[in-house]
Short mmCIF file of C-alpha atoms and ligand atoms in Angstrom, two decimals:
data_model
loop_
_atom_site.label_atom_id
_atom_site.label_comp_id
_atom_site.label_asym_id
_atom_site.label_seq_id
_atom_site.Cartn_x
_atom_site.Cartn_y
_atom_site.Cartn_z
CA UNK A 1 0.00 0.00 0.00
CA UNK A 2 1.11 3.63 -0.85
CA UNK A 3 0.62 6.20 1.83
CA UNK A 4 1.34 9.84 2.09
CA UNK A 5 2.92 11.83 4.36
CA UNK A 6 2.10 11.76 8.20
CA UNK A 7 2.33 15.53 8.87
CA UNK A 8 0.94 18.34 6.68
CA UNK A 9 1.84 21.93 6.79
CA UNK A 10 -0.22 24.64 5.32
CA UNK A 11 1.19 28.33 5.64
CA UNK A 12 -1.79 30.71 5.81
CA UNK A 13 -3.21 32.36 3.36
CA UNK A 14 -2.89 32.40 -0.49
CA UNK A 15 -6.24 31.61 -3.24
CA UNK A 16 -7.06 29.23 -5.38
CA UNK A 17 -7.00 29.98 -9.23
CA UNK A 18 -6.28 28.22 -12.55
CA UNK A 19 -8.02 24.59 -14.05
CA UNK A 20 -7.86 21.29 -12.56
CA UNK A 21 -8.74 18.13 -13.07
CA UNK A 22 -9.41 15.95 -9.81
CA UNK A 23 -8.85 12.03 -9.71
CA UNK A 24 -11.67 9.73 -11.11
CA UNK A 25 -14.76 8.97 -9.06
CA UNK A 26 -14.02 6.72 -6.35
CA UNK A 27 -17.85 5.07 -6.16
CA UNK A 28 -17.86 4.56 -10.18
CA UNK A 29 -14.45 3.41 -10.22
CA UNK A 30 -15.32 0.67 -7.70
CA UNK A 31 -18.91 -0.13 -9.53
CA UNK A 32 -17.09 -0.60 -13.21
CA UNK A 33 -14.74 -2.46 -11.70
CA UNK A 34 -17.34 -4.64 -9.98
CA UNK A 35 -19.59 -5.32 -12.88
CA UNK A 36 -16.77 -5.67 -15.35
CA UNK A 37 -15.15 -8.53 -13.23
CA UNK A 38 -18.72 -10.42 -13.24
CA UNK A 39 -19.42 -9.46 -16.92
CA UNK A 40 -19.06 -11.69 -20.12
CA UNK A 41 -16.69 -9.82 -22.65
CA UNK A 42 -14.06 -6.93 -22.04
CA UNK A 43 -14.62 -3.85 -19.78
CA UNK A 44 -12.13 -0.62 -20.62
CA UNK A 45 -11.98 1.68 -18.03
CA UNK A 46 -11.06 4.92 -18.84
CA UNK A 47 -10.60 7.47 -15.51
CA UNK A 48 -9.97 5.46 -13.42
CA UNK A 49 -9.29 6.36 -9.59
CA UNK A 50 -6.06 4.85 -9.14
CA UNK A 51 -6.36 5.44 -4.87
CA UNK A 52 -5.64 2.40 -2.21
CA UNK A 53 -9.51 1.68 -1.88
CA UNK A 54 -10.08 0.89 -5.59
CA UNK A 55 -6.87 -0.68 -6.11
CA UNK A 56 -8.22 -3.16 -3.28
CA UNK A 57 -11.12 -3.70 -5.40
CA UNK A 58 -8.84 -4.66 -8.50
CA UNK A 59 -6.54 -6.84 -6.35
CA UNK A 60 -9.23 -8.32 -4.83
CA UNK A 61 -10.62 -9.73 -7.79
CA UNK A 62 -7.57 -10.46 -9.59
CA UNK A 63 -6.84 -12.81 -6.59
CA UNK A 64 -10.36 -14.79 -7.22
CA UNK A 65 -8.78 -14.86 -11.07
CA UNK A 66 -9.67 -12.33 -13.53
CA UNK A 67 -7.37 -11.13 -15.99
CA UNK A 68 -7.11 -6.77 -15.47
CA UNK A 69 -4.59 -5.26 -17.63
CA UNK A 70 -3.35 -1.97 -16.10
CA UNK A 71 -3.38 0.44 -19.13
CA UNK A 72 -1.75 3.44 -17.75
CA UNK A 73 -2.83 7.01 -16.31
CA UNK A 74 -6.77 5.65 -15.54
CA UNK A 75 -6.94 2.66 -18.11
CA UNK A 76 -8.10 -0.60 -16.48
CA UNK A 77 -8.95 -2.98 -19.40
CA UNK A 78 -11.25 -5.91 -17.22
CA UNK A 79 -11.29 -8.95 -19.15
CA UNK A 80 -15.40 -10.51 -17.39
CA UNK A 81 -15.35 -13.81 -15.80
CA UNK A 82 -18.88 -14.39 -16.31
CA UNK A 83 -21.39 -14.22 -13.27
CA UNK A 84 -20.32 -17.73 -12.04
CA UNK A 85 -17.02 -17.30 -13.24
CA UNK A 86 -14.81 -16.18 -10.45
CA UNK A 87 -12.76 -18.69 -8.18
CA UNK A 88 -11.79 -18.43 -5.00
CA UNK A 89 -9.19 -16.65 -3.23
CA UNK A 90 -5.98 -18.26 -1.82
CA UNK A 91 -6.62 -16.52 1.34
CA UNK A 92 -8.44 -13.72 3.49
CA UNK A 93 -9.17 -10.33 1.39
CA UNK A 94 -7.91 -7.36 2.39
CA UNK A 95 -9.85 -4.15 1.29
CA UNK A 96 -7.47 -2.06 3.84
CA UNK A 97 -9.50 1.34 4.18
CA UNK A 98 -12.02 0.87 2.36
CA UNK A 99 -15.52 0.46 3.25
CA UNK A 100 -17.08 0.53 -0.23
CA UNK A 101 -15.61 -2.35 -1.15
CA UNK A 102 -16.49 -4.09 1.51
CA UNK A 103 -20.02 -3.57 1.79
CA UNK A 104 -20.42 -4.21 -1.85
CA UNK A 105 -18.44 -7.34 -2.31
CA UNK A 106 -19.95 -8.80 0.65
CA UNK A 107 -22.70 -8.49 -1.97
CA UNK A 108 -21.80 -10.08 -4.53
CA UNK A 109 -20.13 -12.98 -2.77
CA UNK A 110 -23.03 -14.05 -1.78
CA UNK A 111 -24.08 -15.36 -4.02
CA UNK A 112 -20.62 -17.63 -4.99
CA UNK A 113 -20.19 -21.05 -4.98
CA UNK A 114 -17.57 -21.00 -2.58
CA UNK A 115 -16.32 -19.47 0.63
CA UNK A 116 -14.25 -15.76 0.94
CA UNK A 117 -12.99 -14.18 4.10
CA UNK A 118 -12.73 -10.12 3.79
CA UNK A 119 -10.56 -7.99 6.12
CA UNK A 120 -9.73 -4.55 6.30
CA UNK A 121 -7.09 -2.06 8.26
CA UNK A 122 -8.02 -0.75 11.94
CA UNK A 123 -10.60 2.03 10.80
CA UNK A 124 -12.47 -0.69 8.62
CA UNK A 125 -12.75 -3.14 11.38
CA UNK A 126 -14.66 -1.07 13.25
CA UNK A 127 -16.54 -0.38 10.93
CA UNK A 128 -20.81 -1.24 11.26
CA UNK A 129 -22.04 -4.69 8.75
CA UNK A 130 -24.83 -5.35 10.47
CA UNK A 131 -26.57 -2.99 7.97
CA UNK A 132 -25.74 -5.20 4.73
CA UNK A 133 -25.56 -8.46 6.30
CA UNK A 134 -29.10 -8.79 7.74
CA UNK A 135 -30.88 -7.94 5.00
CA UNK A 136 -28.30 -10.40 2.38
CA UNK A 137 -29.53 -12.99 5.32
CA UNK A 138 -33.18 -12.73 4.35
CA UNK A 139 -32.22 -13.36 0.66
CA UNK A 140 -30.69 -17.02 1.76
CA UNK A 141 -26.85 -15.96 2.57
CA UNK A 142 -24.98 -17.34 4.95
CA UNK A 143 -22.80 -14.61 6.35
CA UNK A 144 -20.87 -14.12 10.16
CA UNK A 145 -19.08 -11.43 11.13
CA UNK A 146 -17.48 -9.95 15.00
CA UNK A 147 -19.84 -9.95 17.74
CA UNK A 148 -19.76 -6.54 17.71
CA UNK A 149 -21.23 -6.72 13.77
CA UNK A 150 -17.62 -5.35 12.43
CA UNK A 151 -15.07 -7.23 9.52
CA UNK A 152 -13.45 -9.63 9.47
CA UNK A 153 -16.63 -11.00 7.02
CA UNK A 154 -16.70 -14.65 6.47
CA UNK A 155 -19.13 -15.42 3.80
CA UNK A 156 -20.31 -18.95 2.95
CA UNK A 157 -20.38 -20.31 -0.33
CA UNK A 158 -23.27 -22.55 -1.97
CA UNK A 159 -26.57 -20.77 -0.88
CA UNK A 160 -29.46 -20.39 -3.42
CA UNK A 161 -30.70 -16.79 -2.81
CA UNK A 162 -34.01 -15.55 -3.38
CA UNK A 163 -35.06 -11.83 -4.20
CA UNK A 164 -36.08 -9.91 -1.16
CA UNK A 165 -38.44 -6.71 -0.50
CA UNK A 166 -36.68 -4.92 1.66
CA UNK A 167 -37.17 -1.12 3.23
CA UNK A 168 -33.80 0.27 4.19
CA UNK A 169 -34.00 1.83 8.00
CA UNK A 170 -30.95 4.11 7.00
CA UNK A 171 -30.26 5.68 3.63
CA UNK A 172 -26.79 3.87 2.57
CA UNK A 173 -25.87 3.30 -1.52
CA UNK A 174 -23.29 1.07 -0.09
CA UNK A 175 -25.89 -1.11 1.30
CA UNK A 176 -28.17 -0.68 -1.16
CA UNK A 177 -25.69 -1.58 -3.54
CA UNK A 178 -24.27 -4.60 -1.85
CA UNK A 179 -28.41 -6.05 -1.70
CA UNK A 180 -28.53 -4.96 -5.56
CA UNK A 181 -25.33 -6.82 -6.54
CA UNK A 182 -26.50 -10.08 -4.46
CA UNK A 183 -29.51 -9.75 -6.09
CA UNK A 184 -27.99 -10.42 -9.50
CA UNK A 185 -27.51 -13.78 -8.34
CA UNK A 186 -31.27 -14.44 -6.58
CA UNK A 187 -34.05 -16.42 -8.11
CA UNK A 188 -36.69 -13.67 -8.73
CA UNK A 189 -36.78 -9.93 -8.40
CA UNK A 190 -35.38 -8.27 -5.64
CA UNK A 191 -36.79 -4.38 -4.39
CA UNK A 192 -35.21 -2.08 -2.35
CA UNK A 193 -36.35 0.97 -0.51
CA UNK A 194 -34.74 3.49 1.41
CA UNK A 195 -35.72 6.62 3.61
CA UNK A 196 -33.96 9.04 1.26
CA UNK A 197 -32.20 8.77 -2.26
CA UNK A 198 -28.80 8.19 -1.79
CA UNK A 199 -26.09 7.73 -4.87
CA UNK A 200 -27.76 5.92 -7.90
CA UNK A 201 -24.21 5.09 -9.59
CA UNK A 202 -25.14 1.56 -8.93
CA UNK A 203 -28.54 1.40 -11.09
CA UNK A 204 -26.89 3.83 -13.82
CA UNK A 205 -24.05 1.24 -14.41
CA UNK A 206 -26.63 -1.92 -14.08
CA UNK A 207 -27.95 -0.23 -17.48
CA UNK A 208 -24.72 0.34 -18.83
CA UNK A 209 -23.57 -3.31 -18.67
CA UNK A 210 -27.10 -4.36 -20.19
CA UNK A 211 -28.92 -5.42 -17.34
CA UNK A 212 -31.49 -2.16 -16.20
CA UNK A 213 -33.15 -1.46 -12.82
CA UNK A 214 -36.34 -0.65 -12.90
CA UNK A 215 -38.66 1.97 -10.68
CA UNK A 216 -41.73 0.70 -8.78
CA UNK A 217 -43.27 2.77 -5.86
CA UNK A 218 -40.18 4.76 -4.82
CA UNK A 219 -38.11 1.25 -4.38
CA UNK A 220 -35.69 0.62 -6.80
CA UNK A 221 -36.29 -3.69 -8.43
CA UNK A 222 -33.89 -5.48 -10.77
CA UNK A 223 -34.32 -8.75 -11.82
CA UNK A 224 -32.16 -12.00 -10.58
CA UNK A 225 -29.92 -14.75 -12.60
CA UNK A 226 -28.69 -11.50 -14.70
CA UNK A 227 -26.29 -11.47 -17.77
CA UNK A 228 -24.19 -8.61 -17.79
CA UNK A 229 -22.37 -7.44 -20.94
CA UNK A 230 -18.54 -5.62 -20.57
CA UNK A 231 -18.38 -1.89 -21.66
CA UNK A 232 -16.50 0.91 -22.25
CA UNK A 233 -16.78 3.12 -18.81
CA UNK A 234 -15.50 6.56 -18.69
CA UNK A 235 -15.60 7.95 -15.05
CA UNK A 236 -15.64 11.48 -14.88
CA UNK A 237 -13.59 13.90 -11.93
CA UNK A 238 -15.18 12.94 -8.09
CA UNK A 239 -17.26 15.66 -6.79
CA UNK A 240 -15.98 14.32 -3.50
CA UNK A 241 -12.13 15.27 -4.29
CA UNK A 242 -13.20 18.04 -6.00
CA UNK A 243 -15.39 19.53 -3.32
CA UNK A 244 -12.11 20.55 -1.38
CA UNK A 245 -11.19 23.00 -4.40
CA UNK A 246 -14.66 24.03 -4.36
CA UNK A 247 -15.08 25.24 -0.91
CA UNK A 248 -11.49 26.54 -1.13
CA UNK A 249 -12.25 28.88 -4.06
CA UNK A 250 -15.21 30.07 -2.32
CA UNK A 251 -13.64 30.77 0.82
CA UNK A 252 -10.20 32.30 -0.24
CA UNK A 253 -10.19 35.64 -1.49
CA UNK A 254 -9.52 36.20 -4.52
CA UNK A 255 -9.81 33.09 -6.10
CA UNK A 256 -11.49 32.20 -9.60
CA UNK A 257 -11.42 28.34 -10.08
CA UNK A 258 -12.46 26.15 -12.55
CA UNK A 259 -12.54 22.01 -12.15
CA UNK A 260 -12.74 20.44 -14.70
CA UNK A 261 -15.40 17.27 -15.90
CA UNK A 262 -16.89 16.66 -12.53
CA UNK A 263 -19.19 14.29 -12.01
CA UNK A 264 -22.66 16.27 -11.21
CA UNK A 265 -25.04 13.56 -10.40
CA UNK A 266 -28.18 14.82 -8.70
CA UNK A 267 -28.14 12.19 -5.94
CA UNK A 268 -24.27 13.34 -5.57
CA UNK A 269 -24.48 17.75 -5.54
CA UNK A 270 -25.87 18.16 -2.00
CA UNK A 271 -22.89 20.33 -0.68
CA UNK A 272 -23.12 22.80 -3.46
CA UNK A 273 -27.07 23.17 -3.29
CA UNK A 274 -25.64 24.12 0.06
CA UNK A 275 -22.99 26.07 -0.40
CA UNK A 276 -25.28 28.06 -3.02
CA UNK A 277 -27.92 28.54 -0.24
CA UNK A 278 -25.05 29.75 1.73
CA UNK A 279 -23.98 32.56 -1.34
CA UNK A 280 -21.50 31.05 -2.48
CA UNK A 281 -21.22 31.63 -6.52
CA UNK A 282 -21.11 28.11 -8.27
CA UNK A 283 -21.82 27.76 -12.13
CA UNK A 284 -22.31 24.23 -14.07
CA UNK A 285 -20.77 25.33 -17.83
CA UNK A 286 -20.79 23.27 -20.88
CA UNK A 287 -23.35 20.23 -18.92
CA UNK A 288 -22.96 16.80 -21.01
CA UNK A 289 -23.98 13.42 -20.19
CA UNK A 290 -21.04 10.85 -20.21
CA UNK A 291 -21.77 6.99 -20.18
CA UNK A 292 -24.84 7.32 -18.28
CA UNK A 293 -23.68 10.36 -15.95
CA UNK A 294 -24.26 13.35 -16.04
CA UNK A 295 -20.97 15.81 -16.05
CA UNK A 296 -19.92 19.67 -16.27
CA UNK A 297 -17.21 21.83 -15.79
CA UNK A 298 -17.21 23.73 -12.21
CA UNK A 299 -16.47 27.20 -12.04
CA UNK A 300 -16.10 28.86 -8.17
CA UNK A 301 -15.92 32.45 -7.28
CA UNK A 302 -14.72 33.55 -4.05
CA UNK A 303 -18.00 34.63 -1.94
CA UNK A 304 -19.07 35.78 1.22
CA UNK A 305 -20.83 32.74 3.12
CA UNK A 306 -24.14 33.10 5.38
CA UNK A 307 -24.91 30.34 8.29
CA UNK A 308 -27.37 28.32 7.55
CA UNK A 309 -30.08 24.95 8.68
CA UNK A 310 -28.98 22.74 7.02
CA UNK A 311 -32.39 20.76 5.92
CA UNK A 312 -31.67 16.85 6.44
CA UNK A 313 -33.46 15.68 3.14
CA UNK A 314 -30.14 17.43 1.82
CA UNK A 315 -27.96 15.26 4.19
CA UNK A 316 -27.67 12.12 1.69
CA UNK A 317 -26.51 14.04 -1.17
CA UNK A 318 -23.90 15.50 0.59
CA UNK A 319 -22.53 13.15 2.93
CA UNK A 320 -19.21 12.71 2.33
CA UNK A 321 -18.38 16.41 2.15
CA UNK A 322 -19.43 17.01 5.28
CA UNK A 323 -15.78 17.62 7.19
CA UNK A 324 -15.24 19.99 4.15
CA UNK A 325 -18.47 21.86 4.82
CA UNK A 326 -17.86 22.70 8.27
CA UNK A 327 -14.93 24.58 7.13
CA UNK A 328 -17.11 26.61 5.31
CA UNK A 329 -19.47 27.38 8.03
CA UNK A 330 -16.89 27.77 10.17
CA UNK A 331 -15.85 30.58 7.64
CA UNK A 332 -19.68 31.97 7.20
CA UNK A 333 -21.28 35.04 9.18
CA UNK A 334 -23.32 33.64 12.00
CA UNK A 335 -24.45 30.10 12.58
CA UNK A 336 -24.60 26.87 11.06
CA UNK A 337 -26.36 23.88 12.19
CA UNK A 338 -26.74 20.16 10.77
CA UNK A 339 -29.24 17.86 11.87
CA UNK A 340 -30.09 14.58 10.60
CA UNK A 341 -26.50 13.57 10.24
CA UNK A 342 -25.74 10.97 12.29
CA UNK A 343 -24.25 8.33 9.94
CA UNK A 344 -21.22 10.76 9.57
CA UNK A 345 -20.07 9.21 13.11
CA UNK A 346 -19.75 5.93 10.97
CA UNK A 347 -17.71 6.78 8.40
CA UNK A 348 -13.85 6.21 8.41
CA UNK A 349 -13.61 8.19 11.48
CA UNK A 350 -16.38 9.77 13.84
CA UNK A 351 -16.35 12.92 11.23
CA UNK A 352 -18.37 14.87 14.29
CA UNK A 353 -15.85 14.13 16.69
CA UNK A 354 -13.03 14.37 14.71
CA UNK A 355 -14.38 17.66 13.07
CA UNK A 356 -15.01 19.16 16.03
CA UNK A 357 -12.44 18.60 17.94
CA UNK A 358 -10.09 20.11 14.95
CA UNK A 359 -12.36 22.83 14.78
CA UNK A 360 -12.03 23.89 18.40
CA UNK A 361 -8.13 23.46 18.23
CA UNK A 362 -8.72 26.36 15.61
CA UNK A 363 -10.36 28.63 17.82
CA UNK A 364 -13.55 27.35 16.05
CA UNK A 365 -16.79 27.75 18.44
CA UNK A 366 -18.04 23.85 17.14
CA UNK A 367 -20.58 21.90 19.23
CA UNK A 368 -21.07 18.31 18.29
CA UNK A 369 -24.65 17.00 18.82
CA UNK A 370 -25.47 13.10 18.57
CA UNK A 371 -26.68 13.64 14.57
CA UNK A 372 -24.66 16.75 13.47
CA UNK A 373 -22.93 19.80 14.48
CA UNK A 374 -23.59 23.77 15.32
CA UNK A 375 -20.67 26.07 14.27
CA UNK A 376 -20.15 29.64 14.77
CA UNK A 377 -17.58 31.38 12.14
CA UNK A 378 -14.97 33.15 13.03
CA UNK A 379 -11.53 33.76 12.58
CA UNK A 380 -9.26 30.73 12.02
CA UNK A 381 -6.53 30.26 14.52
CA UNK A 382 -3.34 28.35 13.41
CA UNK A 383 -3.12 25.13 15.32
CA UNK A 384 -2.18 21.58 15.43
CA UNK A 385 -5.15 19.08 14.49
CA UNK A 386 -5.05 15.46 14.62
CA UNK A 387 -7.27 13.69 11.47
CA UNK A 388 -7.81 10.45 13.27
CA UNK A 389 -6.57 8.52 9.99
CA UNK A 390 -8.87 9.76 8.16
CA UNK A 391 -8.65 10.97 4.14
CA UNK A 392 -11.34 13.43 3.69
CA UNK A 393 -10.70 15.26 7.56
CA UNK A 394 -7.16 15.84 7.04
CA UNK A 395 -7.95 17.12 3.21
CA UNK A 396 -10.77 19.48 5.18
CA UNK A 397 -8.59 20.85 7.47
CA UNK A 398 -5.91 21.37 4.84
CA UNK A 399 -8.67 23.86 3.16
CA UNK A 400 -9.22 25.61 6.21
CA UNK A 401 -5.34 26.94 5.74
CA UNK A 402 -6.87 29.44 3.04
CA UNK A 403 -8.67 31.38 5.55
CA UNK A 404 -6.12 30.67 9.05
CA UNK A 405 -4.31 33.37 11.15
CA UNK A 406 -1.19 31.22 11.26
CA UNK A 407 -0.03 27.99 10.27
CA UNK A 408 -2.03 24.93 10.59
CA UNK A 409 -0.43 21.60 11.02
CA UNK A 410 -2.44 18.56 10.55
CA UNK A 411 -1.38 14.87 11.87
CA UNK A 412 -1.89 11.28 10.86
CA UNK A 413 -2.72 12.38 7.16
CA UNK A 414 -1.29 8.86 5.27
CA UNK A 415 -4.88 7.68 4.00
CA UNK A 416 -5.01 11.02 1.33
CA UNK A 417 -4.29 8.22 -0.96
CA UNK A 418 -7.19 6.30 -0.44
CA UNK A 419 -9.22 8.41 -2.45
CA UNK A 420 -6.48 11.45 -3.48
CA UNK A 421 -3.17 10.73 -4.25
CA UNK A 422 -2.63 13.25 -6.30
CA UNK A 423 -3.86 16.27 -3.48
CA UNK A 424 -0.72 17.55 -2.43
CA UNK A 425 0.92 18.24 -6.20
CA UNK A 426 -3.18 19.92 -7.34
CA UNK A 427 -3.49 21.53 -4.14
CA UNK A 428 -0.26 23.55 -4.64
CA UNK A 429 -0.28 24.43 -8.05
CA UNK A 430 -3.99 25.54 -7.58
CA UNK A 431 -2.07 28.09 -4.78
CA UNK A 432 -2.28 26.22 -1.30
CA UNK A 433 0.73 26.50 0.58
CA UNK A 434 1.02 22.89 1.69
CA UNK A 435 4.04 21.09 2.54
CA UNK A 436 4.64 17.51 3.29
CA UNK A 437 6.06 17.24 7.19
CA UNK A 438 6.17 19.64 10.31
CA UNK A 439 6.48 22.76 8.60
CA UNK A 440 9.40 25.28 8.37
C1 LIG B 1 -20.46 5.25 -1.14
C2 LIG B 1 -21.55 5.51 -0.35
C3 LIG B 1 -21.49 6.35 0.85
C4 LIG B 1 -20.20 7.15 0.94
C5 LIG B 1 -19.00 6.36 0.55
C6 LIG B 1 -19.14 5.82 -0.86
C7 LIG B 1 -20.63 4.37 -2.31
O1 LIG B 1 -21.61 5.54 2.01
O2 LIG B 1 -20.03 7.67 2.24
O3 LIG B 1 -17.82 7.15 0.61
O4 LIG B 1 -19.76 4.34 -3.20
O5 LIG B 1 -21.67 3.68 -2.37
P1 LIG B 1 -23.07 5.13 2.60
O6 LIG B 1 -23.79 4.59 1.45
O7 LIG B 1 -22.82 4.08 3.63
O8 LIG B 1 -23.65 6.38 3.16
#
């Protein structure tokens, strides 16, 4: 595994100007991956997010034997195994960070013949399975996991599942994915419903590869015993990577960004329905539709932010720029609160804790409820911060360095690559004055 450096250093100040591209999307990347693998025929994979959580996807599957050739910058050519075409592993699986993969391929290996074993790093073993595994239990798997419902995942090969209807207590794509992916192997349909619409890259790429969802009564059905067909898969910038440049370019004076072919999926642009609410000046140019998603270019203005409620139907759509958002509020005038946010405690760190607690080393007035957070902005102090391991905190906090009195030095910042690797080299030639290590 590749991991970054420990320490970051960003000197205060600076804006954010110029185009950039950020890395492929991390969900998509994982999903064409996925499919491809199970597909008959060749998948090409163009974009693709070559961080430590997909690359445990690819590795994972080239250890139950299918053939990926590694094309260079983004190119993944996927040569299918067929849905009952994949063998099993030598030994346990180790998906290391990343909890898409898990919850996904616990999926689909339900449905094999034979046994698999997944594990992950520290963060992912904590990590909640309950969620996927009960309701992959009422379709016929056999599944065990800790007592405490955390990886390791053993999953037991042989069962003949059966399509489920099944009402989702908490709006999760991962587990929603991970029950349609299962369901690919079920006798029958299988239906899924969930409070709120999370990510829909899932049922977009089930239509790509030739096998479509369809829509019945707000739950989202596809049909079992499926043939999927390999395809050419272009996966456009991550809204999640690039939602760090966004809220930089809005917060730093001066600045006048544009990113470049982000993914702009409905079910994906919660934070900047936000950070428009908030003022901030956003613009979509040149919109396009590529394989099944929709894309644009991103142009950010610096703007003067206003606190805000955040409303919780808005929470889904935005979750994993969350620690990125609270630096914006925390740069707003007055107060912002967010409710209805209580899976963010169950991500690859507490994000409330660990957001708060950074927040507060700032000189940030942040108080962390049970389901979200109340922030006051203010001035930025300089600081140390610890990011508890965890990609998208220490990226956050590296953000908040725009808008800091003095120099902000952020710990424990090795999983960047995860989902980033590229963050330090973008983040300084967009302006950021970042170093690697302690600082001068
Ligand atoms: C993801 C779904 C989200 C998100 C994660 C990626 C996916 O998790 O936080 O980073 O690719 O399906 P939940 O679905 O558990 O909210």
């Amino acid at each position: 595994m590749t991991l970054g450096p420990h320490l970051l250093s960003v000197e205060p100040g600076g804006k954010l100007a110029g185009r950039l591209r950020a890395p492929g999307d991390k969900s998509i990347s994982h999903r064409a991956l996925m499919l491809g693998a199970i597909a008959e025929g060749v998948t090409e994979i163009q974009g693709f997010l070559e961080g430590e959580d997909t690359l445990a996807t690819l590795q994972a599957f080239e250890s139950m034997g299918v053939r990926v050739e590694r094309l260079g910058a983004g190119g993944v050519r996927i040569h299918g195994a067929g849905l009952h075409g994949l063998r099993p592993a030598p030994g346990p699986i180790d998906l290391g960070n990343s909890g898409t993969s898990m919850r996904l391929m616990t999926g689909l290996l339900a449905g094999q013949s034979f046994d698999t074993e997944l594990t992950g790093d520290e963060s992912l073993s904590k990590r909640p399975m309950m969620r996927v595994i009960e309701p992959l239990r009422r379709m016929g798997a056999r599944i065990e996991c800790s007592v405490a419902g955390t990886p390791p995942v053993r999953i037991f090969g042989g069962p003949r599942l059966r399509g489920i209807d099944y009402d989702m207590p908490v709006a999760s794509a991962q587990v929603k994915s991970g029950i349609l992916l299962a369901a690919l192997y079920a006798r029958g349909r299988t239906c899924v419903r969930e409070p709120l619409a999370s990510r829909d890259h899932s049922e977009r790429m089930l239509g790509r590869f030739g096998w479509p969802i369809q829509r019945r009564d707000g739950a989202v059905c596809v049909r079992g015993e499926a043939r999927l067909a390999g395809v050419d898969v272009n996966v456009p910038a991550d809204l999640s990577s690039a939602a760090f440049f966004i809220v930089g370019a809005t917060i730093a004076h001066g600045s006048d960004l544009v990113l470049e072919e982000v993914g702009v999926n409905p079910t994906r642009i919660g934070m900047i329905e936000i950070l428009r609410r908030m003022g901030a000046s956003i613009e979509f140019v040149n919109p396009r539709e590529e394989g099944g998603e929709p894309v644009a270019d991103v142009c950010v203005r610096a703007s003067v932010l206003r606190g805000m409620r955040i409303p919780g139907d808005l929470v889904p759509a935005a979750i994993d720029e969350f620690p990125v958002l609270f630096i914006a509020a925390a740069c707003a005038r007055g107060e912002t609160l967010v409710k209805g946010a209580e899976e963010l405690r169950y991500k690859e760190s507490d994000r409330i804790s660990s957001m708060a607690e950074g927040l507060q080393a700032l000189g940030i007035e942040a108080r962390p409820t049970p389901d979200g957070m109340r922030i006051r902005g203010a001035a930025i102090q300089g600081g140390r911060v610890e990011s508890r391991g965890d990609h998208r905190v220490a990226m956050a906090f590296a953000i908040a360095g725009l808008r800091a009195e003095g120099c902000i030095v952020i710990a424990d910042c090795a999983m960047i690559t995860t989902s980033f690797p590229n963050f330090l080299t973008l983040a300084r030639e967009a302006g950021l004055r970042i170093t690697a290590g302690g600082g001068p």
